[in-house]
Coordinates of C-alpha atoms in Angstrom, one line a residue:
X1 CA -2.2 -146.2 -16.3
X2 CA 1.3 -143.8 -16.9
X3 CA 2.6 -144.3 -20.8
X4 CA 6.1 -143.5 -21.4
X5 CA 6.9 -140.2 -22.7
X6 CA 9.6 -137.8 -23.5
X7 CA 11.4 -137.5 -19.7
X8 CA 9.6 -141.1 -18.6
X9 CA 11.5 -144.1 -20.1
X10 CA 9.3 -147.3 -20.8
X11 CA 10.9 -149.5 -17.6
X12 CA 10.2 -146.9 -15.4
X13 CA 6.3 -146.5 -16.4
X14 CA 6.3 -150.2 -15.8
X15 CA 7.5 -150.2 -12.6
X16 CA 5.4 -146.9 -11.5
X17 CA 2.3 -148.7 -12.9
X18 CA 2.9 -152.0 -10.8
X19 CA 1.7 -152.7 -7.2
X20 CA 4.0 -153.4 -4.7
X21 CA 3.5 -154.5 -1.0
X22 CA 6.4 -153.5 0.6
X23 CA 4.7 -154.7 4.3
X24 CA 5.8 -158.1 2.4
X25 CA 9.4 -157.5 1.6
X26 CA 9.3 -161.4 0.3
X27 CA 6.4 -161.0 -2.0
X28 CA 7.6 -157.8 -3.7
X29 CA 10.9 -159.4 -4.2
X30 CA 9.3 -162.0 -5.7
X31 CA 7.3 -159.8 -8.7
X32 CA 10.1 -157.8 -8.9
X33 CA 12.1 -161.1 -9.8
X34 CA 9.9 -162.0 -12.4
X35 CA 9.6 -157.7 -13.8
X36 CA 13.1 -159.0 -15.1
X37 CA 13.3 -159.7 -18.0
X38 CA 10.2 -157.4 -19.2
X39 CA 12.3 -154.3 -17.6
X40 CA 15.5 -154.9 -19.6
X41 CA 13.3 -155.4 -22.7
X42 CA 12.0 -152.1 -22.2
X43 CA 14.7 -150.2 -21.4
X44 CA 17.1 -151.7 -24.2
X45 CA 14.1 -150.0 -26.7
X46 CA 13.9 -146.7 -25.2
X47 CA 15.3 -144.2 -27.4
X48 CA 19.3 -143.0 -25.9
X49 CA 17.7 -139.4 -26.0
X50 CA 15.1 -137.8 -25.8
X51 CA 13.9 -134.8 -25.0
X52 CA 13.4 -134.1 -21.2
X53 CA 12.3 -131.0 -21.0
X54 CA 10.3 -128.5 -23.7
X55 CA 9.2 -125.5 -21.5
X56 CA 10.4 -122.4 -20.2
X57 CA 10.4 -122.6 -16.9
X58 CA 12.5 -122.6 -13.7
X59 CA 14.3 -126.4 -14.2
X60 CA 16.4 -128.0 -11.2
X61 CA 19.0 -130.7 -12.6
X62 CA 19.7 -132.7 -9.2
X63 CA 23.3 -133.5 -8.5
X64 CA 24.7 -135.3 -5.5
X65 CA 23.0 -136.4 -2.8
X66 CA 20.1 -134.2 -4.1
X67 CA 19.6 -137.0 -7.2
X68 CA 17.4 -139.7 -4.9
X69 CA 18.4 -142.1 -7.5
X70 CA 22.5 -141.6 -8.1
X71 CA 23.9 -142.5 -5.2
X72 CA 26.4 -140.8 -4.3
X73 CA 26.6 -138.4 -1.0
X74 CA 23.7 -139.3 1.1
X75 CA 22.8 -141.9 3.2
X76 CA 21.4 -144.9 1.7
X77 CA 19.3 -146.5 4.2
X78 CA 16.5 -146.5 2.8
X79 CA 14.3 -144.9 5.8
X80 CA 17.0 -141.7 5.1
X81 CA 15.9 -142.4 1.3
X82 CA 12.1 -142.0 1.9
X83 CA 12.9 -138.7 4.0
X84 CA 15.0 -137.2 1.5
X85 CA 12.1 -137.7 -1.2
X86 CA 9.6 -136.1 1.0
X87 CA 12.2 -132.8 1.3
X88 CA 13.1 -132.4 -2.0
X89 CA 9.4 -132.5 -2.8
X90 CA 8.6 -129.5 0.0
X91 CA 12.0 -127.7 -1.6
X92 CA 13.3 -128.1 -5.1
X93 CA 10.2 -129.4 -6.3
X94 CA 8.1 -126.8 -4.7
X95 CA 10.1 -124.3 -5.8
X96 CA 11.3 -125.1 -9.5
X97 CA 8.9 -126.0 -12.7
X98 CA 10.4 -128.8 -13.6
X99 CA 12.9 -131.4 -11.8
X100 CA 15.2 -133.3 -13.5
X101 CA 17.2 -136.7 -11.9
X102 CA 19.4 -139.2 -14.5
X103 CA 17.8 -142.4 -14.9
X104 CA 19.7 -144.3 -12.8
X105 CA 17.4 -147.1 -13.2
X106 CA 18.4 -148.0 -16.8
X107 CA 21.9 -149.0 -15.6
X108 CA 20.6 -150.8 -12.7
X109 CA 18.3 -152.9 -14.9
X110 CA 20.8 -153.8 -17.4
X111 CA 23.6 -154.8 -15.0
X112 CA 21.2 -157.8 -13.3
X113 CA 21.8 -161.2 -14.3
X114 CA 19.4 -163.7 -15.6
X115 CA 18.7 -164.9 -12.7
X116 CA 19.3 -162.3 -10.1
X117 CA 19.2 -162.8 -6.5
X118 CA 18.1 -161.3 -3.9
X119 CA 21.3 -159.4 -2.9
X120 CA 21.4 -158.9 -6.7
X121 CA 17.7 -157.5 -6.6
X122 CA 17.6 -155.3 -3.3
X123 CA 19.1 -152.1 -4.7
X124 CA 16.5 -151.9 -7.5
X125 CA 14.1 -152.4 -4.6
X126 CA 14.6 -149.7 -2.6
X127 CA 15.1 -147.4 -5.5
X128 CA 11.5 -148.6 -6.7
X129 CA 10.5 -147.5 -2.9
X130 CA 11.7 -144.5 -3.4
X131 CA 10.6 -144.0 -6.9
X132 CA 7.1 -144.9 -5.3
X133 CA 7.5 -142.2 -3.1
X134 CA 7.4 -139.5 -5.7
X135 CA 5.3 -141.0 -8.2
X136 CA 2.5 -137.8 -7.2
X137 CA 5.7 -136.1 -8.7
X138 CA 5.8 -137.7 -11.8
X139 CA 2.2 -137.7 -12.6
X140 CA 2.1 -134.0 -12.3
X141 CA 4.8 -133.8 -15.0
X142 CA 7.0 -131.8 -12.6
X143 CA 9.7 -134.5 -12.0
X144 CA 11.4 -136.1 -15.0
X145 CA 14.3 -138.2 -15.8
X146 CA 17.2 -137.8 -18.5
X147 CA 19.6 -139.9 -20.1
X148 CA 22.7 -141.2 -17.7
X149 CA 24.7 -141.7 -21.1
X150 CA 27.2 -139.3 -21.7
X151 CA 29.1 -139.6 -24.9
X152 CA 32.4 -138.1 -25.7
X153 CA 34.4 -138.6 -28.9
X154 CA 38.0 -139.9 -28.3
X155 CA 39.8 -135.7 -29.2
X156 CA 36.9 -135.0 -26.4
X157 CA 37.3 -137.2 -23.4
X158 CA 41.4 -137.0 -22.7
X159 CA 40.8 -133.0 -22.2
X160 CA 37.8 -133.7 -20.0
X161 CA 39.2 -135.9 -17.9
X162 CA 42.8 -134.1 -17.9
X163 CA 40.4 -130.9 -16.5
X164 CA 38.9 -132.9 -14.0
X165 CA 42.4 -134.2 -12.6
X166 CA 43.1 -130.5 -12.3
X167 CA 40.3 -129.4 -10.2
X168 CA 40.6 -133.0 -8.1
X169 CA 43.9 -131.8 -7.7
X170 CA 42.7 -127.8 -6.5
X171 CA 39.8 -129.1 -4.3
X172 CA 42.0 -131.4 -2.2
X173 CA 44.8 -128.7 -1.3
X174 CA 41.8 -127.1 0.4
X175 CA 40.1 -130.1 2.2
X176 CA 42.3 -132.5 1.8
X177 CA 43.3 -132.7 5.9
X178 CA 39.6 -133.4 6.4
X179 CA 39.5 -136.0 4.3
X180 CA 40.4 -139.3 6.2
X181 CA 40.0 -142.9 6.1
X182 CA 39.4 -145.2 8.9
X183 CA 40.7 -149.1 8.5
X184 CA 39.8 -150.6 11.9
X185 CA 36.3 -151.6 11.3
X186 CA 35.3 -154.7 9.5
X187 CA 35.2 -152.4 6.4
X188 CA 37.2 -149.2 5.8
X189 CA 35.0 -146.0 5.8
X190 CA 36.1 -142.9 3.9
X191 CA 35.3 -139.6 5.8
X192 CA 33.2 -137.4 3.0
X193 CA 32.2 -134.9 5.8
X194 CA 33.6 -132.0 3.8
X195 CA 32.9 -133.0 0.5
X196 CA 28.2 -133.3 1.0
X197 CA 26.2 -131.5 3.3
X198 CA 25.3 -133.0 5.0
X199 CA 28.7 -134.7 5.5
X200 CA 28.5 -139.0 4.6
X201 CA 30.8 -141.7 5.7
X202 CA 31.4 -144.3 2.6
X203 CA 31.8 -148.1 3.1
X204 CA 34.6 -149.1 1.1
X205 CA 35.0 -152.8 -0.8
X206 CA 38.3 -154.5 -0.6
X207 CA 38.4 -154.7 -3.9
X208 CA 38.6 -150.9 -3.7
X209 CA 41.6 -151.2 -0.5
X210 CA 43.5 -153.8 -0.8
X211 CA 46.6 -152.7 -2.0
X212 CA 45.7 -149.0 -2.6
X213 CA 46.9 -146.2 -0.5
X214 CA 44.6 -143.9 1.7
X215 CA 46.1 -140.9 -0.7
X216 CA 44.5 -143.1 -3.7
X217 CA 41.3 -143.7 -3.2
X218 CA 40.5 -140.7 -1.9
X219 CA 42.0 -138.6 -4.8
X220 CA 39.9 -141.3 -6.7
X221 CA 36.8 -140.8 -4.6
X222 CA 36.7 -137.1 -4.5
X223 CA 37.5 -137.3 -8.4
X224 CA 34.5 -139.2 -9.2
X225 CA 32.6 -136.5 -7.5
X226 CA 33.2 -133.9 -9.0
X227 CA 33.1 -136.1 -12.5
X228 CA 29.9 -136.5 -11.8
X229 CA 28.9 -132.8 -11.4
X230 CA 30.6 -132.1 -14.2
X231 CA 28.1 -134.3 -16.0
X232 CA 24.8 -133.0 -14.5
X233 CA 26.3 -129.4 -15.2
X234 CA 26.3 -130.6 -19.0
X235 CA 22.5 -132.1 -18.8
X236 CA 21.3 -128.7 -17.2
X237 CA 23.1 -126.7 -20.0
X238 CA 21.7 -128.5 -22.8
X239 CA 17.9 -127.9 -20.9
X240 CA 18.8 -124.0 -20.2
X241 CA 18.6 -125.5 -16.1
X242 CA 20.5 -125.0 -13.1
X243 CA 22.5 -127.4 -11.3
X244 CA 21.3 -127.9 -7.7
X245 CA 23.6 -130.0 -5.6
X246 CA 24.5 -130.9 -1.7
X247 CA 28.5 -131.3 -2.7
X248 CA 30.3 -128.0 -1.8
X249 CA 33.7 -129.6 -2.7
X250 CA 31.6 -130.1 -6.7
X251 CA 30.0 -126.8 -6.6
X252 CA 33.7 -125.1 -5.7
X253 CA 35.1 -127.2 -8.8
X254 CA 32.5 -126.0 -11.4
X255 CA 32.5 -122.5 -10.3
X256 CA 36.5 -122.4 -10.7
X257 CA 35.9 -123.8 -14.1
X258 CA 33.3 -121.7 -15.3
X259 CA 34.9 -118.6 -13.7
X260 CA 31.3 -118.1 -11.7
X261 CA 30.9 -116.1 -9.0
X262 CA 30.9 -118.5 -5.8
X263 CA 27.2 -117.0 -4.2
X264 CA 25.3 -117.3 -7.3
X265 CA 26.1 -121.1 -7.7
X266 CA 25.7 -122.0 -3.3
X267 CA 22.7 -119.7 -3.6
X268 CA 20.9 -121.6 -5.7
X269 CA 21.4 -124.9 -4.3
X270 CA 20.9 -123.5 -0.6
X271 CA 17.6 -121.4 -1.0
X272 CA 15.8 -124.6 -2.2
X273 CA 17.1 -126.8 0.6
X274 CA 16.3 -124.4 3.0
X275 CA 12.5 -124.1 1.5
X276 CA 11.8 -127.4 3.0
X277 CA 12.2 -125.7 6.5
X278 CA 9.8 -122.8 5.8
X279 CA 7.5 -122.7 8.6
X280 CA 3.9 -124.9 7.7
X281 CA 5.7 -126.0 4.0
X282 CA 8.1 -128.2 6.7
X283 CA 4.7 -130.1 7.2
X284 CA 3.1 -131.0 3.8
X285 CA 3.3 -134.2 2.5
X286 CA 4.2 -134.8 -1.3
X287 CA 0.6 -134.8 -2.0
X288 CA 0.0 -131.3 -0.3
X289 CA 2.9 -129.8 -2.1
X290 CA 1.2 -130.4 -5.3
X291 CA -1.9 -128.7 -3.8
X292 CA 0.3 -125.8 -2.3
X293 CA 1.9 -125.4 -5.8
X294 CA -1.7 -124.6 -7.6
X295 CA -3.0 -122.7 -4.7
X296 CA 0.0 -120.1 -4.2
X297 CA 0.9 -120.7 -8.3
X298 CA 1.2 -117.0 -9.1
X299 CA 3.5 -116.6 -5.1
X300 CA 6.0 -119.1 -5.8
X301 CA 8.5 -117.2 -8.3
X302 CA 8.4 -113.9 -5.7
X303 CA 9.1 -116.5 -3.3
X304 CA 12.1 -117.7 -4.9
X305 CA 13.5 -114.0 -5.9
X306 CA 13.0 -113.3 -2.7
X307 CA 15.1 -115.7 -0.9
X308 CA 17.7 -115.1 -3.6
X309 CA 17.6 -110.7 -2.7
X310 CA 18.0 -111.8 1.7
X311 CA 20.4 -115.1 0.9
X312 CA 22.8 -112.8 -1.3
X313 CA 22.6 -109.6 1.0
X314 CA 23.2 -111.7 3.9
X315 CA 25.3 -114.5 3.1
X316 CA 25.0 -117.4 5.9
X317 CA 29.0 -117.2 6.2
X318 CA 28.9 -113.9 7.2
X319 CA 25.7 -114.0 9.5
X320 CA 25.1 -117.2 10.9
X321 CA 21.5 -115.7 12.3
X322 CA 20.5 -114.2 8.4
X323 CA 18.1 -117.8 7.9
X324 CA 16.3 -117.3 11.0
X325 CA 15.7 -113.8 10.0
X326 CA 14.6 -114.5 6.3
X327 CA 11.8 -117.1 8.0
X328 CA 10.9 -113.9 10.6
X329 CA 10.0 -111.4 7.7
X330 CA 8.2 -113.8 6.0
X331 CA 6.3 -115.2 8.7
X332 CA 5.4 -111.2 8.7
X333 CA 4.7 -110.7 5.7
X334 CA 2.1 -113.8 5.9
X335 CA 0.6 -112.2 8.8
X336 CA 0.2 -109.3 7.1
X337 CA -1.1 -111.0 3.4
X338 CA -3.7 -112.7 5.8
X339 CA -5.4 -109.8 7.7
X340 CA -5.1 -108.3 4.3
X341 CA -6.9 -110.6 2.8
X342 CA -9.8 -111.3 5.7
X343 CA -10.2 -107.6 5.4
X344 CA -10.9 -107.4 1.2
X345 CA -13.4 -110.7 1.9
X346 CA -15.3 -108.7 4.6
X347 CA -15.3 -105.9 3.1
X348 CA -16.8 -107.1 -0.3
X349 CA -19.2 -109.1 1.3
X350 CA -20.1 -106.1 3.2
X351 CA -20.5 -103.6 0.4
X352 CA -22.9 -107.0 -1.6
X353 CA -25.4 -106.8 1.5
X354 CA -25.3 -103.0 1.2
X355 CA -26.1 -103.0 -1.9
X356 CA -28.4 -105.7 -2.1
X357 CA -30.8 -103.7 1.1
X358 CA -30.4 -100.6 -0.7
X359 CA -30.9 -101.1 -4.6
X360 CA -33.1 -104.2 -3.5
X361 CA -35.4 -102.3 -1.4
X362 CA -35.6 -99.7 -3.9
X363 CA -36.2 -101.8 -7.0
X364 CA -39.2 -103.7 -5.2
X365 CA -41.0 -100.4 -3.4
X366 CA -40.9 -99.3 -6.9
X367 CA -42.8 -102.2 -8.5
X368 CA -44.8 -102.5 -5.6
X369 CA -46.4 -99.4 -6.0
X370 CA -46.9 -99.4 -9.4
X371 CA -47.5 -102.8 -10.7
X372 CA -48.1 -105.0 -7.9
X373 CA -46.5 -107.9 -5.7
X374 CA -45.7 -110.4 -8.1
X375 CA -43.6 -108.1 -10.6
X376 CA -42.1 -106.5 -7.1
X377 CA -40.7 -110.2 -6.0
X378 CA -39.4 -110.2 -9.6
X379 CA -37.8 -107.7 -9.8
X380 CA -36.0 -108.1 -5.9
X381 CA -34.7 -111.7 -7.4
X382 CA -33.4 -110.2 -10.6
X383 CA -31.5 -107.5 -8.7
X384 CA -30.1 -110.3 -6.3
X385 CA -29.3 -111.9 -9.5
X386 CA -26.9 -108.9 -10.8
X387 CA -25.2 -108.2 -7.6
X388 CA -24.0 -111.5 -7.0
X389 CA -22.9 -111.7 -10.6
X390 CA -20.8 -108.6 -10.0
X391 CA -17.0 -109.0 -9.5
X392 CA -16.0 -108.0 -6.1
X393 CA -14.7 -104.3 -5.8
X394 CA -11.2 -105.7 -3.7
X395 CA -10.8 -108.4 -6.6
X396 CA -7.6 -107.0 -7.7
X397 CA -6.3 -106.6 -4.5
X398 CA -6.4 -109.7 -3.6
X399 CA -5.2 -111.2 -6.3
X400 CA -2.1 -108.7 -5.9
X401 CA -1.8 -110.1 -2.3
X402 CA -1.6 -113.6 -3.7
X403 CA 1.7 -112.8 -5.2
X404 CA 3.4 -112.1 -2.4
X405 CA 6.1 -114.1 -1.1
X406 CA 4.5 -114.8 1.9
X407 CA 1.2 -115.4 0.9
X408 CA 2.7 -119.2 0.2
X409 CA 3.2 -119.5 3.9
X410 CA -0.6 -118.8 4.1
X411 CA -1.7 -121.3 1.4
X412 CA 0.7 -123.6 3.2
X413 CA -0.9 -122.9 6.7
X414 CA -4.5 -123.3 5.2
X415 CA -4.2 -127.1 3.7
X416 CA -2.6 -128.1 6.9
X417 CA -5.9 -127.1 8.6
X418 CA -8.1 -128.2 6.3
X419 CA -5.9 -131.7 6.1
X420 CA -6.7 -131.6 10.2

């Protein structure tokens, strides 16, 4: 049973904590018909904030395609959906303390009718597919989600939205000749190939063409983009987190804002997508990630400081080889932090039997001489007793070793085998 809590609204515990055959697409559209009217119940009584995140930790706010539950700029099919739930689990989520997505879901609910259809219904479907997906996630209190409300006063939202049309305007004069729409097919597509990574192509409504120039609606497109990093820029700040995001045209916009530097922002987002391809993490299921997380626990932040060090000394635009490199030295440096570590394990096992034939034997030719068999047996067991109790002379050591970057390649390497 999941209760609600501070970063898990009510109508999402609801749905986690309901069974769903999704073999029978029929049958879980049919209990998710009648979850109706409970999940708008529930989500009309959860508080509008609350507080997602208390700790100190590493937080990822997703943005973009990244956010499994937004929407916007990446594929929607929902096989694509399941994928990208399993990588941001072996990346962002490996990587970060806490993850935070907007609930997306409270929206969703709200906007059904009374008596939705199925057409009405699928949406919520899939997203419960998905939300299925990473429920190992959520029960580990690593993944959370925040409030999609976002409240300006009236003095607030003209300047807002008057700085947005500014950087719409700024991020099109560089992209905007890739940026192209295609009216031939039964429905227009909008070419977003520059705007995510990787690059999407939107189905467009009529309602959304008819009438409206190319130039339009995808100065209106692009805007809502970047609107909408703009918003999970605002959640991470108020949570001290940082903004992880597949849209290079939303990134570009913030940064000019803010006055960032453009590597520190990309880096971020870039170094946790890549995790997911770290040779044996590429592997793990959701479930295994969690494991990985509590076996290489203390390797994770040198792991991420050290992809931050190669990604900045090496930008990707500058050596198109420099990932392929950073996977070579750490596939090193897990070589190395495993011979290491066979060696400190043989050689304190070594040193125990030493000891134990040495002090052992001495201990019991002692009592035998001097006070007979049964103390001597004694006093052999008692000494085996007090070795084995002793902490193993390359203790330390290895516990240094498990700190190393690479050492999380190891852990990663081991629960595949055992998994096998």
């Amino acid at each position: 049973m999941i209760d609600a809590s501070d970063g898990l609204p009510a109508h999402i515990a609801i749905l986690l904590n309901e069974k769903f055959d999704f073999s029978d697409s029929r049958a879980a559209m049919r209990k998710l018909k009648g979850m109706t009217r409970e999940l708008k119940d529930q989500s009309t009584s959860t508080p509008a904030t609350s507080k997602v995140s208390t700790s100190d930790g590493f937080k990822a706010v997703l943005s973009g395609g990244l956010d499994l539950f937004g929407g916007l700029g990446a594929c929607q099919a929902p096989p694509c959906r399941i994928g990208y739930a399993s990588q941001i689990a072996r990346s962002i989520a490996l990587m970060a303390d806490e993850v935070i997505v907007g609930d997306s879901f409270f929206g969703e609910i709200n906007s059904l009718k009374s008596r939705p259809t199925n057409n009405d219904l699928f949406p919520l479907l899939v997203d419960v597919m998905v939300l299925k997906k990473i429920q190992p996630l959520i029960e580990a209190g690593i993944l959370k989600f925040s409030t999609p409300l976002h409240h300006f006063c009236s003095s607030c939202a003209k300047p807002f939205e008057e700085r947005i049309d500014i950087l719409t305007d700024q991020v099109l004069r560089e992209i905007s000749s890739s940026l192209k729409i295609d009216r031939s097919g039964k429905k227009p597509t909008l070419d977003f190939t520059q705007v995510y990574s990787p690059g999407v192509l939107i189905y467009l409504d009529s309602d959304r063409t008819d009438g409206v120039s190319d130039k339009q609606i995808i100065r209106e497109s692009l805007k809502d983009s970047i609107r909408a990093t703009f918003f999970d820029a605002q959640s991470a700040s108020s949570i001290g987190g940082s903004v992880f995001s597949n849209s290079p045209a939303g990134i570009s916009a913030l940064i000019s804002d803010d006055r960032r530097s453009e590597e520190s922002w990309n880096l971020r987002a870039f170094s946790a997508e890549r995790a997911a391809h770290l040779p044996w993490v590429s592997g793990l299921s959701i479930q295994q990630t969690l494991d990985l997380r509590s076996a290489a626990n203390a390797a994770l932040p040198s792991l991420r400081e050290f992809l931050a060090r190669r990604l900045v000394s090496t930008p990707s635009s500058l050596n198109p080889f420099a990932w392929m490199d950073t996977v070579a030295e750490l596939r090193e440096q897990a070589a190395t932090a495993r011979a290491e570590l066979e060696i400190a394990t043989s050689r304190s096992a070594s040193l125990k039997r030493s000891a134990t034939g040495v002090l052992g034997l001495c201990v019991s030719a002692v009592c035998l001489a001097t006070e007979g068999p049964t103390t001597a047996l004694g006093g052999l067991l008692g000494t085996l007793g007090l070795i084995h109790g002793m902490p193993a002379p390359d203790s330390n050591h290895s516990k240094e070793i498990k700190t190393r970057p690479g050492y999380v390649l190891v852990a990663a390497e081991d629960i595949l085998k055992h998994a096998n």
